[in-house]
CSV table of C-alpha atoms in Angstrom, one decimal:
chain,number,residue,atom,x,y,z
Y,19,UNK,CA,2.6,-6.3,-6.0
Y,20,UNK,CA,2.3,-8.8,-8.9
Y,21,UNK,CA,4.8,-8.1,-11.7
Y,22,UNK,CA,3.7,-9.7,-14.9
Y,23,UNK,CA,6.8,-9.5,-17.2
Y,24,UNK,CA,8.3,-12.2,-19.4
Y,25,UNK,CA,11.7,-10.4,-19.9
Y,26,UNK,CA,13.7,-11.8,-17.0
Y,27,UNK,CA,16.3,-9.1,-16.9
Y,28,UNK,CA,13.7,-6.3,-16.9
Y,29,UNK,CA,11.6,-8.1,-14.3
Y,30,UNK,CA,14.6,-8.7,-12.0
Y,31,UNK,CA,15.6,-5.0,-12.1
Y,32,UNK,CA,12.0,-3.9,-11.6
Y,33,UNK,CA,11.3,-6.2,-8.7
Y,34,UNK,CA,14.6,-5.2,-7.0
Y,35,UNK,CA,13.7,-1.5,-7.3
Y,36,UNK,CA,10.1,-2.0,-6.0
Y,37,UNK,CA,11.4,-4.0,-3.0
Y,38,UNK,CA,13.8,-1.2,-2.2
Y,39,UNK,CA,10.8,1.1,-2.0
Y,40,UNK,CA,9.0,-1.2,0.4
Y,41,UNK,CA,6.8,-3.3,-1.9
Y,42,UNK,CA,6.4,-7.0,-1.5
Y,43,UNK,CA,6.5,-8.5,-5.0
Y,44,UNK,CA,5.6,-11.7,-6.8
Y,45,UNK,CA,6.4,-12.4,-10.5
Y,46,UNK,CA,4.5,-14.0,-13.3
Y,47,UNK,CA,6.2,-14.5,-16.7
Y,48,UNK,CA,3.1,-15.6,-18.7
Y,49,UNK,CA,-0.5,-14.6,-19.0
Y,50,UNK,CA,-1.7,-18.0,-17.7
Y,51,UNK,CA,0.5,-17.7,-14.6
Y,52,UNK,CA,-0.8,-14.2,-14.0
Y,53,UNK,CA,-4.4,-15.4,-14.2
Y,54,UNK,CA,-3.7,-18.3,-11.8
Y,55,UNK,CA,-2.1,-16.2,-9.0
Y,56,UNK,CA,-3.4,-12.6,-9.4
Y,57,UNK,CA,-6.0,-13.2,-6.6
Y,58,UNK,CA,-3.4,-12.7,-3.9
Y,59,UNK,CA,-2.2,-9.4,-5.3
Y,60,UNK,CA,-3.0,-5.9,-4.1
Y,61,UNK,CA,-1.6,-4.2,-7.2
Y,62,UNK,CA,-0.7,-5.6,-10.7
Y,63,UNK,CA,1.9,-4.3,-13.1
Y,64,UNK,CA,1.0,-6.0,-16.4
Y,65,UNK,CA,3.2,-6.0,-19.5
Y,66,UNK,CA,0.8,-6.3,-22.4
Y,67,UNK,CA,3.4,-8.0,-24.6
Y,68,UNK,CA,3.2,-11.6,-23.1
Y,69,UNK,CA,4.5,-14.7,-24.9
Y,70,UNK,CA,1.5,-17.0,-24.5
Y,71,UNK,CA,-1.6,-14.7,-24.4
Y,72,UNK,CA,-2.7,-11.3,-25.6
Y,73,UNK,CA,-2.0,-9.0,-22.6
Y,74,UNK,CA,-5.3,-7.2,-23.3
Y,75,UNK,CA,-7.2,-10.5,-22.8
Y,76,UNK,CA,-5.3,-11.1,-19.6
Y,77,UNK,CA,-6.2,-7.6,-18.4
Y,78,UNK,CA,-9.9,-8.1,-19.3
Y,79,UNK,CA,-10.0,-11.4,-17.6
Y,80,UNK,CA,-8.6,-10.0,-14.4
Y,81,UNK,CA,-10.9,-7.0,-14.5
Y,82,UNK,CA,-14.0,-9.2,-14.8
Y,83,UNK,CA,-13.3,-10.8,-11.4
Y,84,UNK,CA,-11.6,-8.2,-9.3
Y,85,UNK,CA,-11.1,-4.4,-8.8
Y,86,UNK,CA,-7.4,-4.8,-8.1
Y,87,UNK,CA,-5.5,-1.8,-9.4
Y,88,UNK,CA,-3.7,-2.5,-12.7
Y,89,UNK,CA,-1.0,-0.5,-14.5
Y,90,UNK,CA,-0.4,-1.8,-18.0
Y,91,UNK,CA,2.9,-1.3,-19.7
Y,92,UNK,CA,3.4,-1.2,-23.5
Y,93,UNK,CA,6.2,-1.0,-25.9
Y,94,UNK,CA,5.0,2.6,-26.7
Y,95,UNK,CA,4.6,2.1,-30.4
Y,96,UNK,CA,1.3,4.0,-30.7
Y,97,UNK,CA,-1.3,5.9,-28.8
Y,98,UNK,CA,-3.7,3.1,-29.7
Y,99,UNK,CA,-1.8,0.6,-27.5
Y,100,UNK,CA,-2.4,2.8,-24.5
Y,101,UNK,CA,-6.1,3.4,-25.4
Y,102,UNK,CA,-6.7,-0.3,-25.8
Y,103,UNK,CA,-5.0,-1.0,-22.4
Y,104,UNK,CA,-7.3,1.5,-20.7
Y,105,UNK,CA,-10.4,0.1,-22.5
Y,106,UNK,CA,-9.4,-3.4,-21.4
Y,107,UNK,CA,-9.6,-2.3,-17.7
Y,108,UNK,CA,-6.2,-1.0,-16.8
Y,109,UNK,CA,-6.3,2.0,-14.4
Y,110,UNK,CA,-3.3,3.5,-16.0
Y,111,UNK,CA,-1.0,2.7,-19.0
Y,112,UNK,CA,2.7,3.4,-19.2
Y,113,UNK,CA,5.1,3.3,-22.2
Y,114,UNK,CA,8.4,1.5,-22.0
Y,115,UNK,CA,11.0,2.5,-21.2
Y,116,UNK,CA,9.9,4.4,-18.1
Y,117,UNK,CA,11.7,5.9,-15.1
Y,118,UNK,CA,11.3,4.3,-11.7
Y,119,UNK,CA,10.2,7.6,-10.1
Y,120,UNK,CA,7.4,8.0,-12.6
Y,121,UNK,CA,6.3,4.4,-12.0
Y,122,UNK,CA,6.2,4.9,-8.2
Y,123,UNK,CA,4.3,8.1,-8.6
Y,124,UNK,CA,1.7,6.5,-10.9
Y,125,UNK,CA,1.3,3.5,-8.5
Y,126,UNK,CA,0.6,6.0,-5.7
Y,127,UNK,CA,-1.8,8.0,-7.8
Y,128,UNK,CA,-3.7,4.9,-8.9
Y,129,UNK,CA,-3.8,3.7,-5.3
Y,130,UNK,CA,-5.3,7.0,-4.1
Y,131,UNK,CA,-8.0,6.9,-6.8
Y,132,UNK,CA,-8.9,3.2,-6.4
Y,133,UNK,CA,-8.3,2.4,-2.8
Y,134,UNK,CA,-11.3,2.8,-0.5
Y,135,UNK,CA,-10.0,3.3,3.0
Y,136,UNK,CA,-11.7,0.9,5.4
Y,137,UNK,CA,-14.1,2.8,7.6
Y,138,UNK,CA,-13.3,2.1,11.2
Y,139,UNK,CA,-15.9,1.3,13.8
Y,140,UNK,CA,-17.1,4.4,15.7
Y,141,UNK,CA,-15.5,3.0,18.8
Y,142,UNK,CA,-12.4,0.8,18.8
Y,143,UNK,CA,-11.7,-1.1,22.0
Y,144,UNK,CA,-8.4,-2.8,22.4
Y,145,UNK,CA,-7.9,-4.0,25.9
Y,146,UNK,CA,-7.7,-1.0,28.2
Y,147,UNK,CA,-7.5,1.3,25.2
Y,148,UNK,CA,-10.7,2.9,23.9
Y,149,UNK,CA,-10.8,5.1,20.8
Y,150,UNK,CA,-13.9,7.1,20.0
Y,151,UNK,CA,-13.4,7.8,16.3
Y,152,UNK,CA,-16.2,10.4,15.8
Y,153,UNK,CA,-15.3,12.5,18.8
Y,154,UNK,CA,-11.6,11.9,18.3
Y,155,UNK,CA,-11.1,10.9,22.0
Y,156,UNK,CA,-8.8,8.3,23.4
Y,157,UNK,CA,-9.1,6.8,26.8
Y,158,UNK,CA,-6.6,4.5,28.4
Y,159,UNK,CA,-7.7,2.7,31.6
Y,160,UNK,CA,-10.4,5.3,31.9
Y,161,UNK,CA,-8.1,8.3,31.6
Y,162,UNK,CA,-8.1,10.6,28.6
Y,163,UNK,CA,-5.0,10.7,26.4
Y,164,UNK,CA,-4.4,14.0,24.7
Y,165,UNK,CA,-3.2,13.3,21.2
Y,166,UNK,CA,-2.3,15.5,18.3
Y,167,UNK,CA,-4.4,15.2,15.1
Y,168,UNK,CA,-1.8,13.1,13.3
Y,169,UNK,CA,-1.1,11.0,16.3
Y,170,UNK,CA,-4.8,10.2,16.6
Y,171,UNK,CA,-5.1,9.4,12.8
Y,172,UNK,CA,-2.0,7.2,13.1
Y,173,UNK,CA,-3.4,5.3,16.1
Y,174,UNK,CA,-6.7,4.7,14.3
Y,175,UNK,CA,-5.0,3.5,11.2
Y,176,UNK,CA,-3.1,0.9,13.2
Y,177,UNK,CA,-5.8,0.0,15.7
Y,178,UNK,CA,-8.4,-0.5,12.9
Y,179,UNK,CA,-6.3,-3.4,11.6
Y,180,UNK,CA,-4.8,-5.2,14.6
Y,181,UNK,CA,-2.1,-7.7,13.8
Y,182,UNK,CA,-1.6,-6.3,10.3
Y,183,UNK,CA,1.8,-4.9,9.5
Y,184,UNK,CA,1.4,-1.5,7.7
Y,185,UNK,CA,4.4,-0.3,5.8
Y,186,UNK,CA,5.7,3.3,6.2
Y,187,UNK,CA,4.5,4.1,2.7
Y,188,UNK,CA,1.0,2.8,3.5
Y,189,UNK,CA,0.8,4.9,6.7
Y,190,UNK,CA,2.1,8.0,4.9
Y,191,UNK,CA,-0.5,7.5,2.2
Y,192,UNK,CA,-3.3,6.9,4.7
Y,193,UNK,CA,-2.5,9.5,7.4
Y,194,UNK,CA,-0.5,12.1,5.5
Y,195,UNK,CA,-1.7,11.5,1.9
Y,196,UNK,CA,1.9,11.4,0.9
Y,197,UNK,CA,4.1,8.5,-0.1
Y,198,UNK,CA,7.4,10.4,-0.7
Y,199,UNK,CA,8.4,12.8,2.1
Y,200,UNK,CA,8.7,10.4,4.9
Y,201,UNK,CA,12.0,11.3,6.6
Y,202,UNK,CA,11.5,10.6,10.3
Y,203,UNK,CA,7.9,11.8,10.4
Y,204,UNK,CA,6.3,8.5,11.2
Y,205,UNK,CA,9.0,7.5,13.8
Y,206,UNK,CA,8.5,10.9,15.5
Y,207,UNK,CA,4.8,10.4,15.8
Y,208,UNK,CA,5.1,6.7,16.9
Y,209,UNK,CA,7.5,7.8,19.6
Y,210,UNK,CA,5.0,10.5,20.7
Y,211,UNK,CA,2.2,8.0,20.8
Y,212,UNK,CA,4.2,5.5,22.8
Y,213,UNK,CA,5.0,8.2,25.3
Y,214,UNK,CA,1.4,9.3,25.7
Y,215,UNK,CA,0.1,5.8,25.9
Y,216,UNK,CA,2.7,5.0,28.5
Y,217,UNK,CA,3.9,1.8,26.9
Y,218,UNK,CA,6.0,1.1,23.8
Y,219,UNK,CA,4.3,-2.2,23.0
Y,220,UNK,CA,1.0,-0.6,21.9
Y,221,UNK,CA,2.8,0.0,18.6
Y,222,UNK,CA,5.2,-2.7,17.5
Y,223,UNK,CA,8.0,-1.9,15.1
Y,224,UNK,CA,8.6,-4.6,12.5
Y,225,UNK,CA,12.1,-4.0,11.4
Y,226,UNK,CA,12.6,-3.2,7.7
Y,227,UNK,CA,8.8,-3.2,7.1
Y,228,UNK,CA,6.8,-0.9,9.2
Y,229,UNK,CA,4.5,-1.1,12.2
Y,230,UNK,CA,1.6,-3.0,13.6
Y,231,UNK,CA,-0.8,-2.5,16.5
Y,232,UNK,CA,0.3,-4.5,19.6
Y,233,UNK,CA,-1.5,-5.7,22.7
Y,234,UNK,CA,-0.2,-3.2,25.1
Y,235,UNK,CA,1.7,-3.9,28.3
Y,236,UNK,CA,3.6,-7.2,28.0
Y,237,UNK,CA,4.0,-7.2,24.2
Y,238,UNK,CA,7.3,-6.8,22.5
Y,239,UNK,CA,8.0,-3.4,21.0
Y,240,UNK,CA,10.2,-4.6,18.2
Y,241,UNK,CA,10.3,-7.7,16.0
């Protein structure tokens, strides 16, 4: 998450709140800095009131080279500010001051609209584990593993991106289409998967972040 905000106190509070919600963040305080580093971002929060450049121009420049989701923030002086932000390429526009819960909800809504889920291969093979996506069957060392629907979807989400750490929020959005009501849902399904796969290390817990797909027997279950 790239936060483009020149007011340091506002930026510090916003970044702290986003990190508590599981987002990795990077900050830019000027338009030029944002244009230099936005390529590594998966999502951009862009304040249109920047000190060195017109925020609308920054938004247009980013949109010309990438489809990265952008939420623009304005001082809320007029409807025209929001309209111009959307016309410049922002996916959503939010007036200051705004509440954190609304911001998170808007981030999730924009992500659902703009993010195309990677289509997994029809058959995923990871060591002795074979996942037939179309027929929704899982075999481990030739034996079928009977998974629930959500267990299967969770396994595919992780196995499709081996080595990539997926946060709980990402998994909730991808498997449950929900970024809020997490509770112990993911942990319960992970435990069920580990039991049915006969080895904890197929799914590795990355403490404080989420989970990644492991290499099966012999891999560490936690990091």
